[in-house]
Coordinates of C-alpha atoms in Angstrom, one line a residue:
M19 CA 56.8 102.1 11.3
D20 CA 58.3 98.9 12.7
G21 CA 56.8 98.5 16.2
R22 CA 54.2 101.2 15.9
V23 CA 50.6 100.4 16.6
A24 CA 47.8 102.0 14.7
V25 CA 44.0 102.2 14.8
V26 CA 42.2 102.7 11.6
T27 CA 38.4 103.3 11.5
G28 CA 36.4 102.6 8.4
A29 CA 38.9 99.9 7.5
G30 CA 36.5 97.5 5.8
Q31 CA 36.8 99.0 2.4
G32 CA 37.8 102.0 0.4
L33 CA 40.2 104.6 1.9
G34 CA 40.3 103.0 5.3
A35 CA 41.3 99.6 3.8
A36 CA 44.0 101.2 1.6
E37 CA 45.4 103.2 4.6
A38 CA 45.4 100.1 6.9
L39 CA 47.2 98.0 4.2
A40 CA 49.9 100.9 3.6
L41 CA 50.4 101.2 7.3
A42 CA 50.9 97.5 7.8
A43 CA 53.3 97.3 4.7
A44 CA 55.3 100.0 6.5
G45 CA 55.6 97.9 9.5
A46 CA 52.8 99.0 11.8
R47 CA 50.6 96.6 13.6
V48 CA 47.0 97.7 13.1
V49 CA 43.7 97.5 14.9
L50 CA 40.9 97.8 12.3
N51 CA 37.4 99.1 13.0
D52 CA 34.3 99.0 10.9
L53 CA 30.8 97.7 11.3
P54 CA 30.7 93.8 11.7
G55 CA 30.9 92.1 8.3
P56 CA 33.0 90.2 5.8
S57 CA 34.7 93.4 4.4
L58 CA 36.4 94.1 7.8
D59 CA 37.6 90.5 8.1
A60 CA 38.8 90.6 4.5
T61 CA 41.1 93.5 5.2
V62 CA 42.5 91.7 8.3
D63 CA 43.1 88.6 6.1
R64 CA 44.9 90.7 3.4
I65 CA 47.2 92.2 6.0
R66 CA 48.0 88.9 7.6
S67 CA 48.5 87.1 4.3
S68 CA 51.2 89.7 3.4
G69 CA 52.9 88.9 6.6
G70 CA 51.5 91.9 8.6
E71 CA 49.8 91.9 12.0
A72 CA 46.3 93.0 12.3
V73 CA 43.1 92.4 14.5
A74 CA 39.6 93.3 13.9
C75 CA 37.6 95.4 16.5
P76 CA 34.2 95.8 15.0
G77 CA 31.7 98.3 16.2
D78 CA 29.9 101.7 15.7
V79 CA 32.6 104.2 15.7
A80 CA 30.3 106.8 17.2
D81 CA 29.5 104.8 20.2
W82 CA 31.4 105.8 23.4
S83 CA 32.2 102.2 24.2
T84 CA 33.7 101.6 20.8
G85 CA 36.2 104.3 21.2
E86 CA 37.2 102.9 24.7
T87 CA 37.5 99.4 23.3
L88 CA 39.6 100.4 20.3
V89 CA 42.3 101.8 22.7
K90 CA 42.1 99.0 25.0
T91 CA 42.4 96.5 22.2
A92 CA 45.5 98.2 20.8
V93 CA 47.2 98.2 24.2
S94 CA 46.1 94.7 25.3
T95 CA 47.0 93.2 22.0
Y96 CA 50.2 95.1 20.9
G97 CA 51.1 96.9 24.1
A98 CA 50.8 100.5 23.0
L99 CA 49.0 102.9 20.7
D100 CA 50.8 105.4 18.5
I101 CA 48.6 106.2 15.6
L102 CA 44.8 106.9 15.0
V103 CA 43.5 107.2 11.5
N104 CA 39.9 108.3 11.5
N105 CA 38.2 107.5 8.2
A106 CA 34.7 106.0 9.0
G107 CA 31.7 107.8 7.2
V108 CA 28.5 107.6 5.4
L109 CA 26.6 109.7 3.0
R110 CA 22.9 110.9 3.0
D111 CA 22.9 113.4 0.3
R112 CA 19.9 115.8 0.1
M113 CA 19.3 119.4 -0.6
I114 CA 18.9 121.3 2.8
F115 CA 15.1 122.0 2.2
S116 CA 14.5 118.2 1.6
M117 CA 16.7 116.6 4.2
S118 CA 15.1 114.8 7.1
E119 CA 16.1 114.7 10.8
Q120 CA 17.6 111.4 10.5
E121 CA 19.6 112.0 7.4
W122 CA 21.3 115.0 9.2
D123 CA 21.9 113.2 12.5
T124 CA 23.2 109.9 10.9
V125 CA 26.0 111.8 9.0
V126 CA 27.0 114.3 11.7
R127 CA 26.9 111.3 14.2
V128 CA 29.2 109.0 12.2
H129 CA 31.7 111.5 10.9
L130 CA 32.0 114.3 13.5
R131 CA 31.0 112.3 16.8
G132 CA 32.9 109.3 15.5
H133 CA 36.1 111.4 15.1
F134 CA 35.6 112.9 18.6
V135 CA 35.0 109.6 20.4
T136 CA 38.1 107.9 19.1
S137 CA 40.2 111.0 19.6
R138 CA 39.0 111.5 23.0
F139 CA 40.1 108.0 24.4
A140 CA 43.4 108.1 22.3
T141 CA 44.5 111.4 23.5
A142 CA 43.6 110.6 27.0
W143 CA 46.0 107.5 26.9
W144 CA 48.7 109.6 25.4
R145 CA 48.3 112.2 28.0
D146 CA 48.8 109.6 30.7
R147 CA 51.8 108.1 29.0
S148 CA 53.4 111.6 28.6
K149 CA 52.9 112.3 32.3
E150 CA 54.4 109.0 33.3
S151 CA 57.5 109.5 31.1
G152 CA 57.8 113.2 31.8
G153 CA 58.0 114.1 28.1
P154 CA 56.2 114.0 24.8
V155 CA 55.2 110.6 23.2
H156 CA 55.0 109.5 19.6
A157 CA 51.4 110.1 18.9
R158 CA 49.5 110.8 15.5
I159 CA 46.1 111.5 14.5
V160 CA 45.0 111.6 10.8
N161 CA 41.5 112.9 10.4
T162 CA 39.4 112.7 7.3
A163 CA 37.8 115.8 6.1
S164 CA 36.6 116.8 2.6
E165 CA 36.6 119.5 0.1
A166 CA 32.8 119.6 0.6
F167 CA 33.6 121.9 3.6
L168 CA 35.8 124.0 1.5
L169 CA 33.3 124.4 -1.3
G170 CA 30.1 124.3 0.5
S171 CA 28.7 121.3 -1.3
A172 CA 25.1 122.2 -2.2
G173 CA 23.7 118.8 -1.9
Q174 CA 25.6 117.8 1.1
P175 CA 24.9 120.2 3.9
N176 CA 25.1 117.5 6.5
Y177 CA 28.3 116.1 5.2
A178 CA 29.9 119.5 4.5
A179 CA 29.0 120.6 8.2
A180 CA 30.4 117.5 9.6
K181 CA 33.6 117.8 7.7
G182 CA 34.0 121.5 8.6
G183 CA 33.6 120.3 12.2
I184 CA 36.3 117.8 11.8
V185 CA 38.9 120.4 10.7
S186 CA 37.9 122.5 13.7
L187 CA 38.3 119.4 15.9
T188 CA 41.7 118.8 14.3
L189 CA 42.9 122.3 15.0
A190 CA 41.5 122.3 18.6
T191 CA 43.2 118.8 19.3
A192 CA 46.4 119.9 17.7
R193 CA 46.6 122.9 20.0
G194 CA 45.4 121.2 23.1
C195 CA 47.7 118.1 22.9
F196 CA 50.8 119.5 21.4
K197 CA 52.9 119.5 24.6
H198 CA 52.2 115.7 25.0
G199 CA 53.7 115.0 21.6
V200 CA 50.4 114.5 19.7
R201 CA 50.4 115.6 16.1
V202 CA 47.0 116.0 14.4
N203 CA 46.2 116.8 10.8
A204 CA 43.3 116.4 8.4
I205 CA 43.3 115.3 4.8
C206 CA 40.6 116.1 2.2
P207 CA 41.0 113.1 -0.1
R208 CA 39.4 112.6 -3.6
A209 CA 39.1 108.8 -4.1
R210 CA 36.7 106.6 -6.0
T211 CA 35.1 104.3 -3.3
A212 CA 31.9 102.5 -2.6
M213 CA 30.8 105.7 -0.9
T214 CA 31.6 108.1 -3.7
G215 CA 31.2 105.8 -6.7
D216 CA 27.7 107.3 -7.7
L217 CA 29.3 110.7 -7.7
M218 CA 32.5 109.9 -9.5
G219 CA 31.3 107.2 -12.0
P220 CA 33.2 104.1 -12.9
A221 CA 36.9 103.8 -12.8
P222 CA 38.7 104.1 -16.2
A223 CA 40.4 101.1 -17.7
G224 CA 43.9 100.6 -16.3
S225 CA 45.3 102.5 -13.4
D226 CA 42.8 104.7 -11.7
P227 CA 44.0 108.2 -10.9
L228 CA 41.4 108.4 -8.1
S229 CA 42.2 105.2 -6.3
P230 CA 42.3 105.2 -2.6
D231 CA 45.9 103.8 -2.9
R232 CA 47.0 107.2 -4.1
V233 CA 45.9 108.7 -0.7
A234 CA 47.5 106.2 1.6
P235 CA 51.2 107.5 1.1
L236 CA 50.4 110.9 2.7
V237 CA 48.7 109.1 5.6
V238 CA 51.8 106.9 6.2
H239 CA 54.0 110.0 6.1
L240 CA 52.0 111.9 8.6
A241 CA 51.8 108.9 10.8
G242 CA 55.4 108.4 10.8
P243 CA 58.7 110.0 12.2
A244 CA 58.4 113.0 9.7
G245 CA 55.0 113.7 11.1
A246 CA 56.6 115.2 14.2
L247 CA 57.0 118.4 12.3
I248 CA 53.5 118.7 11.0
T249 CA 50.4 119.4 13.0
G250 CA 47.1 121.4 12.7
E251 CA 47.4 121.3 8.9
V252 CA 44.8 120.5 6.2
F253 CA 45.7 118.7 3.0
V254 CA 44.0 118.1 -0.3
V255 CA 45.3 114.8 -1.7
H256 CA 44.5 112.7 -4.8
G257 CA 46.3 111.2 -7.7
D258 CA 49.7 112.5 -7.9
M259 CA 49.0 115.7 -6.1
V260 CA 49.3 117.0 -2.4
A261 CA 48.2 120.4 -1.6
V262 CA 48.7 122.1 1.7
M263 CA 45.8 124.4 2.5
G264 CA 46.5 127.9 4.0
P265 CA 44.4 129.3 6.8
P266 CA 41.5 131.6 6.1
T267 CA 42.5 135.3 5.6
V268 CA 40.8 138.6 6.5
R269 CA 39.3 140.0 3.4
A270 CA 38.5 143.5 4.8
V271 CA 38.4 145.4 8.1
F272 CA 36.1 148.4 8.8
H273 CA 35.7 150.7 11.8
A274 CA 32.7 152.9 12.7
A275 CA 33.5 156.5 12.7
A276 CA 31.9 157.3 16.0
G277 CA 32.6 154.0 17.8
H278 CA 29.2 152.4 16.8
W279 CA 27.7 151.7 13.5
T280 CA 24.8 153.4 11.8
P281 CA 22.7 151.6 9.2
L282 CA 23.8 154.0 6.4
E283 CA 27.5 153.9 7.4
L284 CA 27.6 150.2 7.7
A285 CA 25.9 149.9 4.2
A286 CA 28.4 152.2 2.7
A287 CA 31.3 150.4 4.1
L288 CA 30.2 146.8 3.2
S289 CA 29.1 147.8 -0.3
T290 CA 32.7 148.5 -1.3
V291 CA 33.2 144.6 -0.9
F292 CA 30.0 143.1 -1.9
T293 CA 29.2 144.3 -5.4
T294 CA 28.1 141.3 -7.3
D295 CA 24.3 140.9 -8.1
P296 CA 23.1 138.3 -7.8
P297 CA 25.4 137.5 -4.9
R298 CA 27.8 134.5 -4.9
P299 CA 28.9 132.6 -1.7
G300 CA 32.2 134.1 -0.8
F301 CA 33.5 132.0 2.0
V302 CA 34.5 129.1 -0.3
C303 CA 37.9 127.9 -1.5
E304 CA 37.2 127.4 -5.1
E305 CA 41.1 127.4 -5.8
T306 CA 41.0 123.7 -5.1
I307 CA 38.9 122.9 -8.1
P308 CA 41.7 123.2 -10.7
L309 CA 43.8 120.9 -8.7
A310 CA 41.9 118.1 -10.5
E311 CA 44.0 118.8 -13.5
T312 CA 47.0 117.0 -12.0
T313 CA 45.0 113.9 -11.4
F314 CA 44.0 113.5 -15.0
G315 CA 47.4 114.3 -16.5
E316 CA 46.5 117.8 -17.9
S317 CA 49.1 119.6 -15.9
S318 CA 52.3 118.8 -14.0
S319 CA 51.7 121.3 -11.2
P320 CA 48.5 122.8 -9.6

């Protein structure tokens, strides 16, 4: 990572802070974003006290001006931008029938719009550099999704929707910017942070298997030279485990006999697939649930 320049959002605490510290320890110079406050300054101080280079660039990550300023700060301070790690997020958990307009808008704005705004300005800068050089550049984006989008987390419709959108944004960006050298991936981390503490409970005594520090190595890997071979992928990561998710598959295909469906024919065809009463949500990825066994030492493989 020596000489590389990274922007990390949500770097004041939790996953963002752990990722920023790991990137700096690997030699990257980092621009750290979060809302203004002592936690952001504390992360900068920790990096500098360890001999690294870091600068704070506070602001609302979903503001258009913040995305533009982050890129300008990286370039004006360190002369380049090589890595973008999108991590900033909030929770406003509520069942769909109880959720307020503001609770929906706040979560989707910070997570999904926040990822878009930073990616928009970073990819524009890389595209210009690629055109100037006549070839691909070293450019990496690591986005933060969640297993909530895989499982359809019942009490987090806003969060699950935003994280599903982030995965789609990841794939579209990976496809659209590939020729310029941009590699874009998403991680679904399990980590005990201030945002998830109420859900996961207190950390155990000693080493915490759900520490954000356990997630950071994958981020560094994807951001580094080896990341050139990986793009448009989704990872689940926690503890001692990294899982590479596969793309959705087609469960079944039916064709109308006469070229168009009749109600009875369609009912007969679909009844061969949907047989459970009461029905259960089918477009979910429950295969990730047993992966928790590796975190708690119950199994050596998922």
